[in-house]
PDB file of C-alpha atoms in Angstrom:
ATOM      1  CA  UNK A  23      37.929  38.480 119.737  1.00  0.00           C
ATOM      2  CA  UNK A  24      36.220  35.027 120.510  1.00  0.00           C
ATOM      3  CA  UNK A  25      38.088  32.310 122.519  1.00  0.00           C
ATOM      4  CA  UNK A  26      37.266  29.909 119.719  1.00  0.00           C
ATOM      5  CA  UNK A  27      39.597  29.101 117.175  1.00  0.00           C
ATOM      6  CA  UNK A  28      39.045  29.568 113.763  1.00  0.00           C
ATOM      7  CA  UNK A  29      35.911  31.879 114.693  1.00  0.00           C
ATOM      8  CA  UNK A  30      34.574  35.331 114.683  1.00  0.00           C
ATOM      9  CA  UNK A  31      31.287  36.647 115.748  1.00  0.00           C
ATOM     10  CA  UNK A  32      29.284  38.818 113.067  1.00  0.00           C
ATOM     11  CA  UNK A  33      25.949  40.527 114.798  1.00  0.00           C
ATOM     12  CA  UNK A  34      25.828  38.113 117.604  1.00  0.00           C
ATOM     13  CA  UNK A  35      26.417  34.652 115.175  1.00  0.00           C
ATOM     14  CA  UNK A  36      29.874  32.812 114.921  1.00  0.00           C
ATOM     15  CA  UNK A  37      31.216  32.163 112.116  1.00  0.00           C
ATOM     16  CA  UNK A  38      34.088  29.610 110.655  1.00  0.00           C
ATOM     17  CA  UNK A  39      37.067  31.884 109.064  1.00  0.00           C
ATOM     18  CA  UNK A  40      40.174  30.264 107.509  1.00  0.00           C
ATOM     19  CA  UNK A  41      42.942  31.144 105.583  1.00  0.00           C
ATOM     20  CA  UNK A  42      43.557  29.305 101.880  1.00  0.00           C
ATOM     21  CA  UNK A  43      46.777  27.689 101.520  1.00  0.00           C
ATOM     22  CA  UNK A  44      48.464  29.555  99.352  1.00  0.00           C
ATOM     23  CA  UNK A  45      48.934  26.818  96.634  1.00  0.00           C
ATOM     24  CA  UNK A  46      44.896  26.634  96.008  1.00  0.00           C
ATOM     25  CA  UNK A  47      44.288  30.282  96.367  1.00  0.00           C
ATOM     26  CA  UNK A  48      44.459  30.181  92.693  1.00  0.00           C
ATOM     27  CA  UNK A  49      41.574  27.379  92.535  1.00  0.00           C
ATOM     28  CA  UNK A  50      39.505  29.383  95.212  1.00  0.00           C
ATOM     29  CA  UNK A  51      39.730  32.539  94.019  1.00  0.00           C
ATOM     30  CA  UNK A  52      40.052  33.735  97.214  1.00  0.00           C
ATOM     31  CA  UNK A  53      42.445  34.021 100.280  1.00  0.00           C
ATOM     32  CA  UNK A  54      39.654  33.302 102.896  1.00  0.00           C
ATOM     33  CA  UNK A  55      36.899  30.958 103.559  1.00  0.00           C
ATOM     34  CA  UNK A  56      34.313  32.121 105.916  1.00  0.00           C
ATOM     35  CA  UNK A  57      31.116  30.506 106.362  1.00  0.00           C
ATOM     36  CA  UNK A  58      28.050  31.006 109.129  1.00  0.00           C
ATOM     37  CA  UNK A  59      28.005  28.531 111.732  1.00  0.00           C
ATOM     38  CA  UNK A  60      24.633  29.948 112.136  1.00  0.00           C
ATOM     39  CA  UNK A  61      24.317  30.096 116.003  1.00  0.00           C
ATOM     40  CA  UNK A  62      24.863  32.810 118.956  1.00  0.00           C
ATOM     41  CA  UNK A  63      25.543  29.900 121.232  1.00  0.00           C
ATOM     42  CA  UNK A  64      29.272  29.527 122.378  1.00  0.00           C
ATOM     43  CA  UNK A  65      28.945  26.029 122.917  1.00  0.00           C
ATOM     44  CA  UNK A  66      27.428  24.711 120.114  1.00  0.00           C
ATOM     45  CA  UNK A  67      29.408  27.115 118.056  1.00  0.00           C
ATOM     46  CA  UNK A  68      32.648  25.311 119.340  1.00  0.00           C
ATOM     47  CA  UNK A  69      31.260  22.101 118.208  1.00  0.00           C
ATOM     48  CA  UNK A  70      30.072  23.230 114.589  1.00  0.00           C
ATOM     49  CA  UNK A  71      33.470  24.943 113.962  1.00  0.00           C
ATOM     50  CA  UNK A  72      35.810  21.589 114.801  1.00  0.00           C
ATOM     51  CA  UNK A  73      33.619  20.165 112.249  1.00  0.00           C
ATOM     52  CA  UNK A  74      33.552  22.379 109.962  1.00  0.00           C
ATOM     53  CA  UNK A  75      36.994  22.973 110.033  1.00  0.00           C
ATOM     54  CA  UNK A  76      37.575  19.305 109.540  1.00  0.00           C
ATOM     55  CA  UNK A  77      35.134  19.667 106.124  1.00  0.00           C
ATOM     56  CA  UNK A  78      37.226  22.332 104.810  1.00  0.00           C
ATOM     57  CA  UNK A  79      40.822  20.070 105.658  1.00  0.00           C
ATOM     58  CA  UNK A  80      38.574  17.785 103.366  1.00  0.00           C
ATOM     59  CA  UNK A  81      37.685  19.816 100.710  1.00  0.00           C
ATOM     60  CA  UNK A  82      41.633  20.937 100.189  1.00  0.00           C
ATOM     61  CA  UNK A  83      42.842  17.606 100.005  1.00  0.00           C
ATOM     62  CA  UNK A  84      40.350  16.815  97.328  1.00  0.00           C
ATOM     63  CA  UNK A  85      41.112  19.769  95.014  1.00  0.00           C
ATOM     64  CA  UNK A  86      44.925  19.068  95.307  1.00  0.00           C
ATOM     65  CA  UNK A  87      44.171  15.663  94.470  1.00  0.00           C
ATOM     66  CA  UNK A  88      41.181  16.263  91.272  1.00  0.00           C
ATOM     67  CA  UNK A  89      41.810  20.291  90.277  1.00  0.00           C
ATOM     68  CA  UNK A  90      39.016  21.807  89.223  1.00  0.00           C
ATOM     69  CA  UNK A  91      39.077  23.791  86.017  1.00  0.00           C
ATOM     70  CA  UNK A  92      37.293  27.349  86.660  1.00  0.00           C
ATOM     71  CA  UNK A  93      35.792  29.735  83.730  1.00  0.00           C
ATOM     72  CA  UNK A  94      39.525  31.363  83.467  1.00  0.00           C
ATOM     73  CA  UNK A  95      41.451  27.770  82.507  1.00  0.00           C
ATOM     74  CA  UNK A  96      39.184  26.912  80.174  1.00  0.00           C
ATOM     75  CA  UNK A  97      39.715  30.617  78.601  1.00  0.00           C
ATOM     76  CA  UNK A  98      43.347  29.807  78.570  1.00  0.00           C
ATOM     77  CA  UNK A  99      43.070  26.989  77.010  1.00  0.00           C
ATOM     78  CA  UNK A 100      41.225  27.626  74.493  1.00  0.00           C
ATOM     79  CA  UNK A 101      42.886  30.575  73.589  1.00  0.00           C
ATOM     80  CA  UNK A 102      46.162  28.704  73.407  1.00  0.00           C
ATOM     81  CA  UNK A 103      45.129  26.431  71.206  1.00  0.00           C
ATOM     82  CA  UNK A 104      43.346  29.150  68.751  1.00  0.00           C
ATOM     83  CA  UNK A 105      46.688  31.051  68.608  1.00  0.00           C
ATOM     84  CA  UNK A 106      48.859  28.457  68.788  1.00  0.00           C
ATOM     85  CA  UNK A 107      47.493  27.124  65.326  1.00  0.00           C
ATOM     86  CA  UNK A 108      46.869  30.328  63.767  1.00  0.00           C
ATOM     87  CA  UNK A 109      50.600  31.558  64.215  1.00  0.00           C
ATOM     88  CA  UNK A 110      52.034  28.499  63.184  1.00  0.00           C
ATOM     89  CA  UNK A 111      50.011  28.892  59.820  1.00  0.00           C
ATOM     90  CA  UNK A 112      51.199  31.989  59.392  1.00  0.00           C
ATOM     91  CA  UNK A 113      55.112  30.863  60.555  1.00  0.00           C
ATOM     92  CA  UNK A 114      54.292  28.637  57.479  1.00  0.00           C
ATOM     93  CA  UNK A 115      53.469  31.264  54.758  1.00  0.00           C
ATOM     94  CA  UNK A 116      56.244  33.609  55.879  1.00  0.00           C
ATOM     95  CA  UNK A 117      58.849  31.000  55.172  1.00  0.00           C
ATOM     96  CA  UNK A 118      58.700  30.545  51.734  1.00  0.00           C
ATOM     97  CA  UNK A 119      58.643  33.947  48.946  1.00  0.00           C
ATOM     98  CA  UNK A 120      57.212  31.535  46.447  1.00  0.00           C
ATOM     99  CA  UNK A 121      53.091  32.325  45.725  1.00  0.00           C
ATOM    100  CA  UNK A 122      50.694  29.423  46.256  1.00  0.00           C
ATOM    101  CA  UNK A 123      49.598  27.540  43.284  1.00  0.00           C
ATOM    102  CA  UNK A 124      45.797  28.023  43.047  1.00  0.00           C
ATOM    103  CA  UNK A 125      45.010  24.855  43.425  1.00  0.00           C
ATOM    104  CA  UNK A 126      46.457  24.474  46.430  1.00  0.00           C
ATOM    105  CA  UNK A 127      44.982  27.341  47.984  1.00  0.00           C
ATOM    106  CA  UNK A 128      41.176  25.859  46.737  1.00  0.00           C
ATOM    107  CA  UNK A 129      42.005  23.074  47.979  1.00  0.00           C
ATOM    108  CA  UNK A 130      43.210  24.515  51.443  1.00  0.00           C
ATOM    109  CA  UNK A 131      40.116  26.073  51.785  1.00  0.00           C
ATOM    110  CA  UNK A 132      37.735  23.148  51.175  1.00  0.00           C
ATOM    111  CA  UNK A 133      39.803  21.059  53.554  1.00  0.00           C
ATOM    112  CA  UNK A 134      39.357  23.554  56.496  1.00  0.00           C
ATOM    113  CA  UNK A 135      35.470  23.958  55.717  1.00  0.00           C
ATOM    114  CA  UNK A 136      35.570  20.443  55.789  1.00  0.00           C
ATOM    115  CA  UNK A 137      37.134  20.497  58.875  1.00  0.00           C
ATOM    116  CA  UNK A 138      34.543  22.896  60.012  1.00  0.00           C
ATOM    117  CA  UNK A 139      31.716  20.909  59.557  1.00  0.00           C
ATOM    118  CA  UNK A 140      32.878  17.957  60.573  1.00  0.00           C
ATOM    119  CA  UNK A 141      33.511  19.812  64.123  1.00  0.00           C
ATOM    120  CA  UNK A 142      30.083  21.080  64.110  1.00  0.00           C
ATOM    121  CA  UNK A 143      28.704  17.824  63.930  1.00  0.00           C
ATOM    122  CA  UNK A 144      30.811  16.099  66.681  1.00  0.00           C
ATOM    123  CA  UNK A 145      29.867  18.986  68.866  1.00  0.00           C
ATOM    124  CA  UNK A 146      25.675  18.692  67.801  1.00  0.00           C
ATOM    125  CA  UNK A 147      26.628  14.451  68.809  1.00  0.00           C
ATOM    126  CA  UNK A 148      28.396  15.052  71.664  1.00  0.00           C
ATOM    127  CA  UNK A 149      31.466  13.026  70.146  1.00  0.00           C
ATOM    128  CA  UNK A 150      34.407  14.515  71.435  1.00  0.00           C
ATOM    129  CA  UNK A 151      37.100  12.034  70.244  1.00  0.00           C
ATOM    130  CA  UNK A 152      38.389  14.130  67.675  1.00  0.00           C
ATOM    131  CA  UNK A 153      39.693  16.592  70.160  1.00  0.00           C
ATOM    132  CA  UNK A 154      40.464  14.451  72.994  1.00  0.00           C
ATOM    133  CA  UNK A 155      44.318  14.225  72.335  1.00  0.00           C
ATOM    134  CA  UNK A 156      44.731  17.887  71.863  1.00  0.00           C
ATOM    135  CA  UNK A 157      42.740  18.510  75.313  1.00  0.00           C
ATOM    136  CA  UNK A 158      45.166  16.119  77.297  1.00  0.00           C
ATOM    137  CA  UNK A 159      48.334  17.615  75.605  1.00  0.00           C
ATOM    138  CA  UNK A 160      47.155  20.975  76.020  1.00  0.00           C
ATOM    139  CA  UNK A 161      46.200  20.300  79.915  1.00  0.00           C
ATOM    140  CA  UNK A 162      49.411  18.760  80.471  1.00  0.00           C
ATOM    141  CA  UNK A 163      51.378  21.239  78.969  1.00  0.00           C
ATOM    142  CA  UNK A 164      49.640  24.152  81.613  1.00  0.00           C
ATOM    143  CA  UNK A 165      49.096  21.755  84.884  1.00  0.00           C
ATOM    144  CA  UNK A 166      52.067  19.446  84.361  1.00  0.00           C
ATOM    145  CA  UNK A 167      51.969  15.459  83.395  1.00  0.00           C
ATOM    146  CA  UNK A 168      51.348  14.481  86.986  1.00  0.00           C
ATOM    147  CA  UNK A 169      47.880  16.276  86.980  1.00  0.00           C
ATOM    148  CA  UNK A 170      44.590  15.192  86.301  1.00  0.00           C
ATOM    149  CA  UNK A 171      41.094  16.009  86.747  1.00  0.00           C
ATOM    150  CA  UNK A 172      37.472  14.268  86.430  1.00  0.00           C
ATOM    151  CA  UNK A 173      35.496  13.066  83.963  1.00  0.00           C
ATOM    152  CA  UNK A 174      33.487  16.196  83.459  1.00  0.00           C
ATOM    153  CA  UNK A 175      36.520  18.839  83.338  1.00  0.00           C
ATOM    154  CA  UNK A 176      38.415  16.871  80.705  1.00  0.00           C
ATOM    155  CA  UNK A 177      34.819  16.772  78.522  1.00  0.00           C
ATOM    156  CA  UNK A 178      34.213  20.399  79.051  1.00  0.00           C
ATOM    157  CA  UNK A 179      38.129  21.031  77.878  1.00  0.00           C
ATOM    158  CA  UNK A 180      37.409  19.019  75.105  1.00  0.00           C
ATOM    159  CA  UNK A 181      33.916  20.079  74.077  1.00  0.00           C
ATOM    160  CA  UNK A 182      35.685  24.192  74.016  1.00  0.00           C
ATOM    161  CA  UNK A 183      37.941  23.103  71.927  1.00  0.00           C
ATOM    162  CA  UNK A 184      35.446  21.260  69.501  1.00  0.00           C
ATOM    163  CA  UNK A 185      34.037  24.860  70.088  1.00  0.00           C
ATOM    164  CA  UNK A 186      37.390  26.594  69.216  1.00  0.00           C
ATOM    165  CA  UNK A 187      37.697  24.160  66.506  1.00  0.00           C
ATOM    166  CA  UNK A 188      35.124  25.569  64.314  1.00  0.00           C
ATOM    167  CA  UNK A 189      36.434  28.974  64.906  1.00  0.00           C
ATOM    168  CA  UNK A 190      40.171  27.667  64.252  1.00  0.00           C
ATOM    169  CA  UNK A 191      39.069  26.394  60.575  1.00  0.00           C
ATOM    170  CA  UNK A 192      36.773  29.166  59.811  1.00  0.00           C
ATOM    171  CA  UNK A 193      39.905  31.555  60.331  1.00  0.00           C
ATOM    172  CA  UNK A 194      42.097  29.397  58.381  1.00  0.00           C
ATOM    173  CA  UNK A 195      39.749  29.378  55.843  1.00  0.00           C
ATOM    174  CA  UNK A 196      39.015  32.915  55.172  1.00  0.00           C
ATOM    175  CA  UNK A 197      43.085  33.866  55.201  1.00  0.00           C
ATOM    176  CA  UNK A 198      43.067  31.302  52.311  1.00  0.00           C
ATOM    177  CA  UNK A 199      40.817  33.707  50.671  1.00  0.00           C
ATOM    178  CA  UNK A 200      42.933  36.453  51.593  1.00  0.00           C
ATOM    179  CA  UNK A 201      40.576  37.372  54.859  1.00  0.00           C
ATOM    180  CA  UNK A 202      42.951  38.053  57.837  1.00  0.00           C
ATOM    181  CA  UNK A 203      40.097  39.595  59.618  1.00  0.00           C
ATOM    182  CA  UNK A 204      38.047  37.105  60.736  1.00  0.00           C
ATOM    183  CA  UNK A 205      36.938  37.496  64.171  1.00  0.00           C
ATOM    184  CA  UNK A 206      35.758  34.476  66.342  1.00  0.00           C
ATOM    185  CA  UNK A 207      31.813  33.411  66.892  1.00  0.00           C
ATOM    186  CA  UNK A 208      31.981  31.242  69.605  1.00  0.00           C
ATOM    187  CA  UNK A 209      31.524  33.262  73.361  1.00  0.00           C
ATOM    188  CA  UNK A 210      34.357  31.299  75.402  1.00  0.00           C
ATOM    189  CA  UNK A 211      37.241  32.317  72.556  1.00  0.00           C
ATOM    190  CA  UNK A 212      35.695  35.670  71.761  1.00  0.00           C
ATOM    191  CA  UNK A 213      35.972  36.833  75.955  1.00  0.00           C
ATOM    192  CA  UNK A 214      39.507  34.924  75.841  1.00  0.00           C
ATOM    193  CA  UNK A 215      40.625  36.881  73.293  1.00  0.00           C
ATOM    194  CA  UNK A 216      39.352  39.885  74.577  1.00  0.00           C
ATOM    195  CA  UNK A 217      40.648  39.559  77.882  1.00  0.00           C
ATOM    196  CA  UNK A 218      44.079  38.916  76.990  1.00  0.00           C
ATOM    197  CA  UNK A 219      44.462  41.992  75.198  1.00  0.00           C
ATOM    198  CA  UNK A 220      43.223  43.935  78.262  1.00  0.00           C
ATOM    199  CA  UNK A 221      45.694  45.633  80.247  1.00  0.00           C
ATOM    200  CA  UNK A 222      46.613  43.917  83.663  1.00  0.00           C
ATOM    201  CA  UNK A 223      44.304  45.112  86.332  1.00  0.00           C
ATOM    202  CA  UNK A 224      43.727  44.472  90.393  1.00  0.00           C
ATOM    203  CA  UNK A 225      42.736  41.175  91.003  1.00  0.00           C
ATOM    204  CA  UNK A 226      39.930  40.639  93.647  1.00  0.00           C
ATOM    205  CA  UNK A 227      41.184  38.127  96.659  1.00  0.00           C
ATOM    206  CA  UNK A 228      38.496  37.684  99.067  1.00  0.00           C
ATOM    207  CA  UNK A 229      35.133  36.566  98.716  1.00  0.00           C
ATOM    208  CA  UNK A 230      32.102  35.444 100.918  1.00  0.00           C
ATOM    209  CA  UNK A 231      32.034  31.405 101.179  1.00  0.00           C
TER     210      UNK A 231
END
């Protein structure tokens, strides 16, 4: 054991080590930080770790103040919002005994192409207006009113979902056509998918800084 706090010594070289709080171990990903102070030198080791302890105070406050959105949320999200629409279509068709007119159904299906397209080409311009309401509803409804995040987490929310989009209409199109296989194309909703229908397995809690 070292005498100074908030250290331990690893082949001669201190090191900071810190527990998470336990509200942004979820953020982290892990239950530790631990980071080299890269020096043998008591002294000087003293001084790097009060600082460096003060750096990580200030990285906490700013994550409980701007979350960050890792790989996983966006997942969530965007899986959400793919079943979410798909299940109330089909809510929608197993209400009612009475067929579909053809018409309607033709006309179903060019409407979601259209939709489609019109995705593909906000996501080629970068234009993510279309989706921007949906993002900050479906953000909200996971991380509460109250929360908010930067510029670049609420574009990458709604850029998925752009993303997601095309997959959404695709589906909704080929179930019009009497195609309830379609499987998503788009990476982010394909490993969301995926991973929600694994079972539940340990969760790593601890790794290097």
């Amino acid at each position: 054991m070292t005498s100074i706090p908030n250290t331990i010594r690893r082949r001669g070289v201190y090191h900071l080590r810190r527990p998470v709080p336990a509200d942004l171990r979820k953020a982290f990903r892990r239950k530790e930080l631990s980071v080299s102070l890269r020096t043998s030198d008591p002294a000087t080791a003293r001084n790097l770790s009060r600082f460096a302890y003060l750096q990580s105070d200030a990285l906490f406050d700013t994550v409980r103040s701007d979350p960050m959105l890792g790989p996983d949320d966006i997942r969530a999200l965007v899986r959400d919002f793919y079943e979410s629409i798909l299940d109330r279509d089909n809510a929608a068709r197993l209400a009612s005994d009475a067929p579909m007119p053809e018409a309607a159904r033709q006309a179903r299906i060019d409407h979601y192409e259209e939709l489609a397209e019109n995705s593909r080409r906000d996501l080629a311009a970068n234009a993510f207006g279309s989706t921007r309401s949906i993002a900050m509803a479906l953000l909200a409804k996971r991380y509460g009113l109250d929360a908010s995040f930067d510029q670049v987490d609420n574009r990458l929310v709604m850029q998925s979902l752009l993303r997601a989009g095309i997959d959404v209409c695709e589906a909704l199109a080929a179930r019009y056509r009497g195609d309830f296989s379609y499987q998503p194309k788009d990476k982010v909703l394909a490993e969301a998918l995926a991973m929600a229908a694994l079972p539940a397995g340990p969760v790593a809690t601890a790794f290097p800084w």
